[in-house]
CSV table of C-alpha atoms in Angstrom, one decimal:
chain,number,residue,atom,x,y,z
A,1,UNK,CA,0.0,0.0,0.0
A,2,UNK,CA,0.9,3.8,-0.3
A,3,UNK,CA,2.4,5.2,2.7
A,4,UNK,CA,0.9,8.0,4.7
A,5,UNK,CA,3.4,8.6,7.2
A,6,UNK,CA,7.1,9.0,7.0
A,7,UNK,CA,8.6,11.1,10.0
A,8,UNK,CA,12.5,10.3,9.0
A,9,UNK,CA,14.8,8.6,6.4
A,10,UNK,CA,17.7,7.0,7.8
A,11,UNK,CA,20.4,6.4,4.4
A,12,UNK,CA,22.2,3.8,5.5
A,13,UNK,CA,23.5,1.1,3.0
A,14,UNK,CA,26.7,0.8,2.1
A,15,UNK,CA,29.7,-1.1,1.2
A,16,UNK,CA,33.1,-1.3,0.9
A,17,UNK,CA,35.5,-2.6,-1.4
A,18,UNK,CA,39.3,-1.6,-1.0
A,19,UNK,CA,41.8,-1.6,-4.2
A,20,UNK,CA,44.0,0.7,-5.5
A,21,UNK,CA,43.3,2.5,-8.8
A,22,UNK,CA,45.6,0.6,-10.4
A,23,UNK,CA,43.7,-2.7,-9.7
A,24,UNK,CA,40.2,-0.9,-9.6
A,25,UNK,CA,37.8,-2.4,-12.6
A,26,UNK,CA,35.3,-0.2,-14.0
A,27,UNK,CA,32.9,-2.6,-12.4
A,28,UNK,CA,33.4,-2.1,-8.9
A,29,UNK,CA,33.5,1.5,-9.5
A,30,UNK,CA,30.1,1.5,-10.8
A,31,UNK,CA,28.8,-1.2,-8.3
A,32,UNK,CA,30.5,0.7,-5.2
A,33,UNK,CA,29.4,4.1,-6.2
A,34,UNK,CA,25.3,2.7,-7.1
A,35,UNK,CA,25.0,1.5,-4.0
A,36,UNK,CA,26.5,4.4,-1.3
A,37,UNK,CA,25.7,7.2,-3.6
A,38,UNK,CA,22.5,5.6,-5.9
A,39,UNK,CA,21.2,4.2,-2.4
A,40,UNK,CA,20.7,7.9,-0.8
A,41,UNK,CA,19.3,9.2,-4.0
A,42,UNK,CA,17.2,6.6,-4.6
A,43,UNK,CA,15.8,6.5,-0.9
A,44,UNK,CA,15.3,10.2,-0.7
A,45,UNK,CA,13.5,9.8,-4.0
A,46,UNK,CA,11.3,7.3,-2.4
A,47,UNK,CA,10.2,9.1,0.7
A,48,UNK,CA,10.0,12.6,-0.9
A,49,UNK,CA,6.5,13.0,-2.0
A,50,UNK,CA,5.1,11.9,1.8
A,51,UNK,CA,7.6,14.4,3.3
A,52,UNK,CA,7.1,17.4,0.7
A,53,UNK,CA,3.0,16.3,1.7
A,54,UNK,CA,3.3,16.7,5.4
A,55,UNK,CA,5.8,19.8,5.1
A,56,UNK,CA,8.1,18.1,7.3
A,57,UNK,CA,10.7,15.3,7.8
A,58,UNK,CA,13.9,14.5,8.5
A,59,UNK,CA,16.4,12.8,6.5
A,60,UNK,CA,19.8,11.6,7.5
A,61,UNK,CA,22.2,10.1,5.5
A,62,UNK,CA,25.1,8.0,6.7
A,63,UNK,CA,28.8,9.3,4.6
A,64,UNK,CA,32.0,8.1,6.2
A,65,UNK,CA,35.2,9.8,7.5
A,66,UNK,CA,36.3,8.7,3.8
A,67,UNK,CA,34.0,11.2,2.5
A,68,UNK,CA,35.9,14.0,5.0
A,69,UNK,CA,39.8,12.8,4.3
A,70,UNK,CA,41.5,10.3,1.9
A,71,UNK,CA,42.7,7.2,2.7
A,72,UNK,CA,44.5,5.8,0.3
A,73,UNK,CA,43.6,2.0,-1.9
A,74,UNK,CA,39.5,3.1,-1.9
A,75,UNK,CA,39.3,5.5,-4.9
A,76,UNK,CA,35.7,4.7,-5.5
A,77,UNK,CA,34.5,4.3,-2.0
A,78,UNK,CA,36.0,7.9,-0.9
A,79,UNK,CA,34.0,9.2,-4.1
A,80,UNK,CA,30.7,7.7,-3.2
A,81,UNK,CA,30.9,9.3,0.2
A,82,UNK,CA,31.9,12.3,-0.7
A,83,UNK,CA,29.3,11.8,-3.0
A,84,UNK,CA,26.5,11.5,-0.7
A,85,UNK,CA,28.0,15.1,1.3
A,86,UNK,CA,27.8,17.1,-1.7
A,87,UNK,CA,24.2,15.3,-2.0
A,88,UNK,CA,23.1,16.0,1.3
A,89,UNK,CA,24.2,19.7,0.8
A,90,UNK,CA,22.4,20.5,-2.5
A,91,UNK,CA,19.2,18.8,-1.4
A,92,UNK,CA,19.2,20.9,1.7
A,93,UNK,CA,19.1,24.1,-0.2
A,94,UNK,CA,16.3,22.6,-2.4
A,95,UNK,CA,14.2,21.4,0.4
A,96,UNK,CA,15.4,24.2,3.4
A,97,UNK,CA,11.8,26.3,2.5
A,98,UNK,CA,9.8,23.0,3.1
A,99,UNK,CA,10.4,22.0,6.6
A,100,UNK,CA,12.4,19.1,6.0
A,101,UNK,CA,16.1,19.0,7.2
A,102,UNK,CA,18.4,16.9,5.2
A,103,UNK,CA,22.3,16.0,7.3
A,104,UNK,CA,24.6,13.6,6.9
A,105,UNK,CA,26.7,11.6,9.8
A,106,UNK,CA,30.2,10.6,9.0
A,107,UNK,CA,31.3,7.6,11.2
A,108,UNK,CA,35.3,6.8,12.0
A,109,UNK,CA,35.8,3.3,12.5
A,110,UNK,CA,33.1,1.9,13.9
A,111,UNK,CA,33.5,-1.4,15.6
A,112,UNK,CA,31.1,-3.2,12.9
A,113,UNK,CA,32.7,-6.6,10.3
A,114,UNK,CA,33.3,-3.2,7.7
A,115,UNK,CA,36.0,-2.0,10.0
A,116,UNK,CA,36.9,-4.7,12.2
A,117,UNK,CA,37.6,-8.0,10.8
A,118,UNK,CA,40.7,-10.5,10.0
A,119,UNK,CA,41.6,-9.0,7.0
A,120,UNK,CA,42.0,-5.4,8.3
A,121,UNK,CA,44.1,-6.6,11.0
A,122,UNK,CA,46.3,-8.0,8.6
A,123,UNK,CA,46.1,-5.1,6.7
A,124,UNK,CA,47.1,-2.5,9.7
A,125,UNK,CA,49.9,-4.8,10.9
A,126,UNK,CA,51.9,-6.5,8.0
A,127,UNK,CA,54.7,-6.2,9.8
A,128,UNK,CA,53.4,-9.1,12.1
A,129,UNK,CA,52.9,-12.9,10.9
A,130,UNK,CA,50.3,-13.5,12.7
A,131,UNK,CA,48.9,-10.0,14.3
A,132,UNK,CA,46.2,-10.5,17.1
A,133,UNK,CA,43.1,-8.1,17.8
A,134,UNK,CA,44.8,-6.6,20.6
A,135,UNK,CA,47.9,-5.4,18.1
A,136,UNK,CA,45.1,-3.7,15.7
A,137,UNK,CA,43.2,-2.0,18.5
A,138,UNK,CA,46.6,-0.2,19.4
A,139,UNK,CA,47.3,0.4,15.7
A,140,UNK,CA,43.6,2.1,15.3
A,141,UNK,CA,44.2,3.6,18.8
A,142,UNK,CA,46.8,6.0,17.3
A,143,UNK,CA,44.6,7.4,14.7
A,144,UNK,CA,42.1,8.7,17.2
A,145,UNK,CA,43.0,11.4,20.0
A,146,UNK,CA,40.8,10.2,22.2
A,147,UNK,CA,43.0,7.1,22.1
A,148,UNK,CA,39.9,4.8,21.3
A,149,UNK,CA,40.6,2.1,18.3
A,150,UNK,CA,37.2,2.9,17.2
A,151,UNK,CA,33.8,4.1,18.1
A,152,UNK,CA,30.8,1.7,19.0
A,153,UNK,CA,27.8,1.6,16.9
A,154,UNK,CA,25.7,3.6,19.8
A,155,UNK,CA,27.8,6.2,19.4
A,156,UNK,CA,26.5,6.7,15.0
A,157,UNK,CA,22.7,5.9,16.4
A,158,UNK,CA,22.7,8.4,19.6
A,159,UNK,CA,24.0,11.5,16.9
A,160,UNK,CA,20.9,9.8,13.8
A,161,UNK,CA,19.0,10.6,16.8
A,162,UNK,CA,19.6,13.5,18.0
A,163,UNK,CA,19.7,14.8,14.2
A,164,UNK,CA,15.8,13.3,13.5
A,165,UNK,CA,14.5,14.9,17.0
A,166,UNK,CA,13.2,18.5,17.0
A,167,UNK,CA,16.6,19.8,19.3
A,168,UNK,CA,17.9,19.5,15.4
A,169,UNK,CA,15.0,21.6,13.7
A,170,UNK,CA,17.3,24.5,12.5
A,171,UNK,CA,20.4,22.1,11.7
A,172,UNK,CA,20.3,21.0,7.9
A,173,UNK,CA,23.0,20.6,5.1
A,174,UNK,CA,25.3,19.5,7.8
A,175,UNK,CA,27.6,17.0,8.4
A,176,UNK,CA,28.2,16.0,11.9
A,177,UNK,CA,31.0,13.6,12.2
A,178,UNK,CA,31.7,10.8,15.3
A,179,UNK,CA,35.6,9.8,14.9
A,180,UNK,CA,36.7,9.8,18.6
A,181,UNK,CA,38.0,13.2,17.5
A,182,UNK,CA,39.9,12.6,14.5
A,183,UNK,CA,38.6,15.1,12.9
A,184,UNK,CA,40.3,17.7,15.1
A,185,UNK,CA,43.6,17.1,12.8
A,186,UNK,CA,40.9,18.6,9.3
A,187,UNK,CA,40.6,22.4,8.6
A,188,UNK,CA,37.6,22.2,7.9
């Protein structure tokens, strides 16, 4: 059935695929980029007529720290999140007249399988045959000034929150970033 209700849009797919550009296929590009940056167009596409209807709404849409800095061997992942900033920013002019706010979160390392799993501990410490979780927590502990190796998934959900509740009604083409304060070390 047609749906009469939609308070907030939560963007949230994504994926990840790491290779350098010299190893990068067209294919991945394409696949990579449809589904972080296609995925929040397609959803805010989706929801839009029921939020222009009620003249209010909230819609969040979930970048990355990739989409803030570079990190090297991710061409096309760091392009779809950037992506979906430059998204979020544009739609918020078109839609700031209509009472609904449009923001984006950018997560650090968030202890999820994306960012923590065998092959990124590998990854982090090749200097190691056989590296342990504790040797890739203090390896991702340096990147973070508040000395955490990442950020727990509470941390993304308490700030989605906080950004679909009224307290947020005047914030809109924003981009409110949860890296344990890695962001400090950015201009801007």
């Amino acid at each position: 059935g047609e749906l009469e209700r939609i308070d907030v849009l939560v963007a949230n797919a994504g994926i990840l695929h790491n290779a350098s550009i010299d190893r990068l296929t067209g294919h991945d590009f394409e696949r990579v980029v449809a589904t972080n940056l296609g995925g929040v167009f397609n959803s805010v596409k989706a929801v839009l007529p029921v939020m222009l209807a009620r003249g209010s709404g909230r819609i969040i849409a979930i970048s990355s720290m990739a989409g803030r800095r570079a990190y090297g061997g991710a061409a096309h992942y760091a392009a779809s999140k950037w992506g979906v900033i430059g998204l979020v920013k544009d739609i918020a002019l078109d839609l700031a007249p209509t009472g609904i706010t449009v923001n984006a979160v950018c997560p650090g390392s968030v202890n999820t399988p994306m960012a923590v799993n065998d092959d990124l501990v590998r990854r982090f410490r090749p200097d190691l045959d056989h590296p342990t979780m504790d040797d890739f927590k203090a390896e991702m502990a340096k990147f973070h000034p508040q000395r955490v190796p990442w950020v727990e998934p509470v941390d993304i959900s308490r700030t989605v929150l906080h950004l679909a509740s009224d307290d947020a009604r005047h914030v809109t083409g924003d981009v409110l970033t949860v890296s344990a304060g890695m962001m400090a070390r950015n201009s801007s």
